Amino acid sequence: MDHQDRKTPVEMARLMSEQFAHDMMERFHLDLDFTAKSLEKVEWVLANHLPAARDGSEERFSVMLGYYVGEVITRTLGGRWVKENDIPTLRDVGG
């Protein structure tokens, strides 16, 4: 991978949130549209399917879930992703 192909942490947060939505459609036929209402669907997955996952995918799922929730926040309440110590972080939420 050359330097041009590298994603910033902020770009990775957005990409991972999109990947999470795609994975939920593929795996559970859930259409996640980055609205607050879509978080109810995510809650259903957490309550009904995450406890059964014991193949090491829980950490990846948790990270992607965090980015999805963060992206829902930026799209519904405002705010922005910033890079802080190489970690995507939300700032200026609601402002």
PDB file of N, CA, C and O in Angstrom, residues 34-80:
ATOM      1  N   PHE A  34     -28.343   5.382   9.572  1.00  0.00           N
ATOM      2  CA  PHE A  34     -27.624   6.426  10.308  1.00  0.00           C
ATOM      3  C   PHE A  34     -28.568   7.429  10.976  1.00  0.00           C
ATOM      4  O   PHE A  34     -28.207   8.582  11.167  1.00  0.00           O
ATOM      5  N   THR A  35     -29.754   6.978  11.340  1.00  0.00           N
ATOM      6  CA  THR A  35     -30.677   7.805  12.115  1.00  0.00           C
ATOM      7  C   THR A  35     -30.700   7.292  13.550  1.00  0.00           C
ATOM      8  O   THR A  35     -30.282   6.163  13.825  1.00  0.00           O
ATOM      9  N   ALA A  36     -31.200   8.123  14.452  1.00  0.00           N
ATOM     10  CA  ALA A  36     -31.324   7.701  15.851  1.00  0.00           C
ATOM     11  C   ALA A  36     -32.218   6.464  15.951  1.00  0.00           C
ATOM     12  O   ALA A  36     -31.960   5.572  16.759  1.00  0.00           O
ATOM     13  N   LYS A  37     -33.242   6.393  15.123  1.00  0.00           N
ATOM     14  CA  LYS A  37     -34.161   5.244  15.131  1.00  0.00           C
ATOM     15  C   LYS A  37     -33.422   3.941  14.789  1.00  0.00           C
ATOM     16  O   LYS A  37     -33.765   2.872  15.298  1.00  0.00           O
ATOM     17  N   SER A  38     -32.400   4.030  13.945  1.00  0.00           N
ATOM     18  CA  SER A  38     -31.663   2.824  13.563  1.00  0.00           C
ATOM     19  C   SER A  38     -30.926   2.206  14.750  1.00  0.00           C
ATOM     20  O   SER A  38     -30.610   1.014  14.730  1.00  0.00           O
ATOM     21  N   LEU A  39     -30.679   2.993  15.786  1.00  0.00           N
ATOM     22  CA  LEU A  39     -29.995   2.458  16.961  1.00  0.00           C
ATOM     23  C   LEU A  39     -30.837   1.408  17.681  1.00  0.00           C
ATOM     24  O   LEU A  39     -30.298   0.532  18.355  1.00  0.00           O
ATOM     25  N   GLU A  40     -32.167   1.463  17.510  1.00  0.00           N
ATOM     26  CA  GLU A  40     -33.034   0.416  18.075  1.00  0.00           C
ATOM     27  C   GLU A  40     -32.733  -0.930  17.420  1.00  0.00           C
ATOM     28  O   GLU A  40     -32.769  -1.971  18.076  1.00  0.00           O
ATOM     29  N   LYS A  41     -32.439  -0.904  16.131  1.00  0.00           N
ATOM     30  CA  LYS A  41     -32.087  -2.140  15.427  1.00  0.00           C
ATOM     31  C   LYS A  41     -30.751  -2.668  15.922  1.00  0.00           C
ATOM     32  O   LYS A  41     -30.577  -3.870  16.102  1.00  0.00           O
ATOM     33  N   VAL A  42     -29.822  -1.771  16.162  1.00  0.00           N
ATOM     34  CA  VAL A  42     -28.520  -2.169  16.690  1.00  0.00           C
ATOM     35  C   VAL A  42     -28.692  -2.762  18.085  1.00  0.00           C
ATOM     36  O   VAL A  42     -28.075  -3.769  18.431  1.00  0.00           O
ATOM     37  N   GLU A  43     -29.555  -2.170  18.873  1.00  0.00           N
ATOM     38  CA  GLU A  43     -29.829  -2.689  20.215  1.00  0.00           C
ATOM     39  C   GLU A  43     -30.363  -4.121  20.138  1.00  0.00           C
ATOM     40  O   GLU A  43     -29.999  -4.972  20.949  1.00  0.00           O
ATOM     41  N   TRP A  44     -31.217  -4.394  19.165  1.00  0.00           N
ATOM     42  CA  TRP A  44     -31.754  -5.743  18.973  1.00  0.00           C
ATOM     43  C   TRP A  44     -30.617  -6.730  18.692  1.00  0.00           C
ATOM     44  O   TRP A  44     -30.589  -7.828  19.248  1.00  0.00           O
ATOM     45  N   VAL A  45     -29.685  -6.333  17.835  1.00  0.00           N
ATOM     46  CA  VAL A  45     -28.545  -7.203  17.542  1.00  0.00           C
ATOM     47  C   VAL A  45     -27.738  -7.456  18.819  1.00  0.00           C
ATOM     48  O   VAL A  45     -27.371  -8.596  19.114  1.00  0.00           O
ATOM     49  N   LEU A  46     -27.500  -6.406  19.584  1.00  0.00           N
ATOM     50  CA  LEU A  46     -26.738  -6.565  20.824  1.00  0.00           C
ATOM     51  C   LEU A  46     -27.436  -7.526  21.784  1.00  0.00           C
ATOM     52  O   LEU A  46     -26.789  -8.372  22.406  1.00  0.00           O
ATOM     53  N   ALA A  47     -28.728  -7.389  21.913  1.00  0.00           N
ATOM     54  CA  ALA A  47     -29.482  -8.215  22.859  1.00  0.00           C
ATOM     55  C   ALA A  47     -29.618  -9.668  22.401  1.00  0.00           C
ATOM     56  O   ALA A  47     -29.646 -10.578  23.228  1.00  0.00           O
ATOM     57  N   ASN A  48     -29.692  -9.884  21.104  1.00  0.00           N
ATOM     58  CA  ASN A  48     -30.023 -11.209  20.606  1.00  0.00           C
ATOM     59  C   ASN A  48     -28.886 -11.985  19.955  1.00  0.00           C
ATOM     60  O   ASN A  48     -28.968 -13.205  19.848  1.00  0.00           O
ATOM     61  N   HIS A  49     -27.848 -11.310  19.531  1.00  0.00           N
ATOM     62  CA  HIS A  49     -26.825 -12.017  18.778  1.00  0.00           C
ATOM     63  C   HIS A  49     -25.410 -11.854  19.288  1.00  0.00           C
ATOM     64  O   HIS A  49     -24.601 -12.753  19.123  1.00  0.00           O
ATOM     65  N   LEU A  50     -25.081 -10.745  19.877  1.00  0.00           N
ATOM     66  CA  LEU A  50     -23.701 -10.553  20.312  1.00  0.00           C
ATOM     67  C   LEU A  50     -23.260 -11.562  21.372  1.00  0.00           C
ATOM     68  O   LEU A  50     -22.162 -12.082  21.289  1.00  0.00           O
ATOM     69  N   PRO A  51     -24.114 -11.898  22.361  1.00  0.00           N
ATOM     70  CA  PRO A  51     -23.652 -12.871  23.360  1.00  0.00           C
ATOM     71  C   PRO A  51     -23.248 -14.210  22.755  1.00  0.00           C
ATOM     72  O   PRO A  51     -22.422 -14.917  23.294  1.00  0.00           O
ATOM     73  N   ALA A  52     -23.804 -14.558  21.597  1.00  0.00           N
ATOM     74  CA  ALA A  52     -23.482 -15.835  20.962  1.00  0.00           C
ATOM     75  C   ALA A  52     -22.149 -15.793  20.213  1.00  0.00           C
ATOM     76  O   ALA A  52     -21.603 -16.836  19.877  1.00  0.00           O
ATOM     77  N   ALA A  53     -21.648 -14.617  19.954  1.00  0.00           N
ATOM     78  CA  ALA A  53     -20.398 -14.490  19.196  1.00  0.00           C
ATOM     79  C   ALA A  53     -19.215 -14.740  20.122  1.00  0.00           C
ATOM     80  O   ALA A  53     -18.911 -13.931  20.973  1.00  0.00           O
ATOM     81  N   ARG A  54     -18.572 -15.855  19.950  1.00  0.00           N
ATOM     82  CA  ARG A  54     -17.410 -16.184  20.780  1.00  0.00           C
ATOM     83  C   ARG A  54     -16.223 -16.571  19.915  1.00  0.00           C
ATOM     84  O   ARG A  54     -15.373 -17.330  20.321  1.00  0.00           O
ATOM     85  N   ASP A  55     -16.180 -16.045  18.733  1.00  0.00           N
ATOM     86  CA  ASP A  55     -15.123 -16.415  17.798  1.00  0.00           C
ATOM     87  C   ASP A  55     -14.044 -15.351  17.695  1.00  0.00           C
ATOM     88  O   ASP A  55     -13.258 -15.342  16.767  1.00  0.00           O
ATOM     89  N   GLY A  56     -14.020 -14.424  18.635  1.00  0.00           N
ATOM     90  CA  GLY A  56     -13.028 -13.360  18.591  1.00  0.00           C
ATOM     91  C   GLY A  56     -13.483 -12.139  17.821  1.00  0.00           C
ATOM     92  O   GLY A  56     -12.773 -11.154  17.731  1.00  0.00           O
ATOM     93  N   SER A  57     -14.674 -12.177  17.272  1.00  0.00           N
ATOM     94  CA  SER A  57     -15.170 -11.057  16.473  1.00  0.00           C
ATOM     95  C   SER A  57     -15.815  -9.970  17.332  1.00  0.00           C
ATOM     96  O   SER A  57     -16.170  -8.920  16.812  1.00  0.00           O
ATOM     97  N   GLU A  58     -15.946 -10.212  18.629  1.00  0.00           N
ATOM     98  CA  GLU A  58     -16.613  -9.239  19.497  1.00  0.00           C
ATOM     99  C   GLU A  58     -15.889  -7.895  19.507  1.00  0.00           C
ATOM    100  O   GLU A  58     -16.519  -6.848  19.477  1.00  0.00           O
ATOM    101  N   GLU A  59     -14.561  -7.935  19.531  1.00  0.00           N
ATOM    102  CA  GLU A  59     -13.802  -6.682  19.583  1.00  0.00           C
ATOM    103  C   GLU A  59     -14.007  -5.879  18.298  1.00  0.00           C
ATOM    104  O   GLU A  59     -14.253  -4.680  18.344  1.00  0.00           O
ATOM    105  N   ARG A  60     -13.915  -6.530  17.160  1.00  0.00           N
ATOM    106  CA  ARG A  60     -14.123  -5.847  15.881  1.00  0.00           C
ATOM    107  C   ARG A  60     -15.544  -5.276  15.825  1.00  0.00           C
ATOM    108  O   ARG A  60     -15.749  -4.139  15.428  1.00  0.00           O
ATOM    109  N   PHE A  61     -16.519  -6.079  16.240  1.00  0.00           N
ATOM    110  CA  PHE A  61     -17.905  -5.635  16.258  1.00  0.00           C
ATOM    111  C   PHE A  61     -18.050  -4.399  17.146  1.00  0.00           C
ATOM    112  O   PHE A  61     -18.682  -3.421  16.763  1.00  0.00           O
ATOM    113  N   SER A  62     -17.448  -4.430  18.318  1.00  0.00           N
ATOM    114  CA  SER A  62     -17.557  -3.317  19.260  1.00  0.00           C
ATOM    115  C   SER A  62     -16.955  -2.033  18.702  1.00  0.00           C
ATOM    116  O   SER A  62     -17.530  -0.959  18.850  1.00  0.00           O
ATOM    117  N   VAL A  63     -15.804  -2.145  18.063  1.00  0.00           N
ATOM    118  CA  VAL A  63     -15.163  -0.967  17.471  1.00  0.00           C
ATOM    119  C   VAL A  63     -16.043  -0.399  16.361  1.00  0.00           C
ATOM    120  O   VAL A  63     -16.303   0.805  16.305  1.00  0.00           O
ATOM    121  N   MET A  64     -16.522  -1.275  15.480  1.00  0.00           N
ATOM    122  CA  MET A  64     -17.356  -0.813  14.369  1.00  0.00           C
ATOM    123  C   MET A  64     -18.672  -0.229  14.879  1.00  0.00           C
ATOM    124  O   MET A  64     -19.150   0.777  14.355  1.00  0.00           O
ATOM    125  N   LEU A  65     -19.230  -0.832  15.914  1.00  0.00           N
ATOM    126  CA  LEU A  65     -20.448  -0.298  16.529  1.00  0.00           C
ATOM    127  C   LEU A  65     -20.201   1.109  17.055  1.00  0.00           C
ATOM    128  O   LEU A  65     -21.013   2.012  16.846  1.00  0.00           O
ATOM    129  N   GLY A  66     -19.083   1.305  17.716  1.00  0.00           N
ATOM    130  CA  GLY A  66     -18.747   2.630  18.238  1.00  0.00           C
ATOM    131  C   GLY A  66     -18.661   3.672  17.138  1.00  0.00           C
ATOM    132  O   GLY A  66     -19.160   4.788  17.279  1.00  0.00           O
ATOM    133  N   TYR A  67     -18.052   3.302  16.026  1.00  0.00           N
ATOM    134  CA  TYR A  67     -17.970   4.235  14.905  1.00  0.00           C
ATOM    135  C   TYR A  67     -19.343   4.487  14.292  1.00  0.00           C
ATOM    136  O   TYR A  67     -19.650   5.610  13.892  1.00  0.00           O
ATOM    137  N   TYR A  68     -20.177   3.456  14.231  1.00  0.00           N
ATOM    138  CA  TYR A  68     -21.531   3.651  13.694  1.00  0.00           C
ATOM    139  C   TYR A  68     -22.308   4.628  14.580  1.00  0.00           C
ATOM    140  O   TYR A  68     -22.913   5.578  14.089  1.00  0.00           O
ATOM    141  N   VAL A  69     -22.285   4.406  15.886  1.00  0.00           N
ATOM    142  CA  VAL A  69     -22.990   5.300  16.812  1.00  0.00           C
ATOM    143  C   VAL A  69     -22.432   6.720  16.687  1.00  0.00           C
ATOM    144  O   VAL A  69     -23.192   7.696  16.642  1.00  0.00           O
ATOM    145  N   GLY A  70     -21.119   6.852  16.592  1.00  0.00           N
ATOM    146  CA  GLY A  70     -20.514   8.170  16.412  1.00  0.00           C
ATOM    147  C   GLY A  70     -20.980   8.847  15.139  1.00  0.00           C
ATOM    148  O   GLY A  70     -21.273  10.046  15.123  1.00  0.00           O
ATOM    149  N   GLU A  71     -21.089   8.087  14.068  1.00  0.00           N
ATOM    150  CA  GLU A  71     -21.536   8.662  12.799  1.00  0.00           C
ATOM    151  C   GLU A  71     -23.013   9.045  12.862  1.00  0.00           C
ATOM    152  O   GLU A  71     -23.425  10.066  12.308  1.00  0.00           O
ATOM    153  N   VAL A  72     -23.829   8.255  13.575  1.00  0.00           N
ATOM    154  CA  VAL A  72     -25.232   8.637  13.784  1.00  0.00           C
ATOM    155  C   VAL A  72     -25.284   9.975  14.519  1.00  0.00           C
ATOM    156  O   VAL A  72     -26.048  10.870  14.154  1.00  0.00           O
ATOM    157  N   ILE A  73     -24.452  10.129  15.524  1.00  0.00           N
ATOM    158  CA  ILE A  73     -24.417  11.377  16.289  1.00  0.00           C
ATOM    159  C   ILE A  73     -24.038  12.549  15.390  1.00  0.00           C
ATOM    160  O   ILE A  73     -24.698  13.592  15.416  1.00  0.00           O
ATOM    161  N   THR A  74     -22.985  12.391  14.577  1.00  0.00           N
ATOM    162  CA  THR A  74     -22.575  13.514  13.726  1.00  0.00           C
ATOM    163  C   THR A  74     -23.645  13.875  12.713  1.00  0.00           C
ATOM    164  O   THR A  74     -23.832  15.047  12.403  1.00  0.00           O
ATOM    165  N   ARG A  75     -24.373  12.872  12.226  1.00  0.00           N
ATOM    166  CA  ARG A  75     -25.388  13.138  11.202  1.00  0.00           C
ATOM    167  C   ARG A  75     -26.687  13.686  11.781  1.00  0.00           C
ATOM    168  O   ARG A  75     -27.428  14.371  11.091  1.00  0.00           O
ATOM    169  N   THR A  76     -26.984  13.381  13.038  1.00  0.00           N
ATOM    170  CA  THR A  76     -28.256  13.832  13.615  1.00  0.00           C
ATOM    171  C   THR A  76     -28.103  15.031  14.542  1.00  0.00           C
ATOM    172  O   THR A  76     -28.989  15.871  14.598  1.00  0.00           O
ATOM    173  N   LEU A  77     -27.010  15.102  15.271  1.00  0.00           N
ATOM    174  CA  LEU A  77     -26.818  16.177  16.241  1.00  0.00           C
ATOM    175  C   LEU A  77     -25.756  17.182  15.831  1.00  0.00           C
ATOM    176  O   LEU A  77     -25.580  18.201  16.486  1.00  0.00           O
ATOM    177  N   GLY A  78     -25.044  16.859  14.779  1.00  0.00           N
ATOM    178  CA  GLY A  78     -23.922  17.698  14.391  1.00  0.00           C
ATOM    179  C   GLY A  78     -22.662  17.218  15.070  1.00  0.00           C
ATOM    180  O   GLY A  78     -22.648  16.213  15.765  1.00  0.00           O
ATOM    181  N   GLY A  79     -21.629  17.916  14.861  1.00  0.00           N
ATOM    182  CA  GLY A  79     -20.332  17.516  15.394  1.00  0.00           C
ATOM    183  C   GLY A  79     -19.437  17.100  14.260  1.00  0.00           C
ATOM    184  O   GLY A  79     -19.813  17.133  13.081  1.00  0.00           O
ATOM    185  N   ARG A  80     -18.247  16.709  14.639  1.00  0.00           N
ATOM    186  CA  ARG A  80     -17.284  16.325  13.614  1.00  0.00           C
ATOM    187  C   ARG A  80     -16.281  15.355  14.207  1.00  0.00           C
ATOM    188  O   ARG A  80     -16.042  15.339  15.411  1.00  0.00           O
TER     189      ARG A  80
END
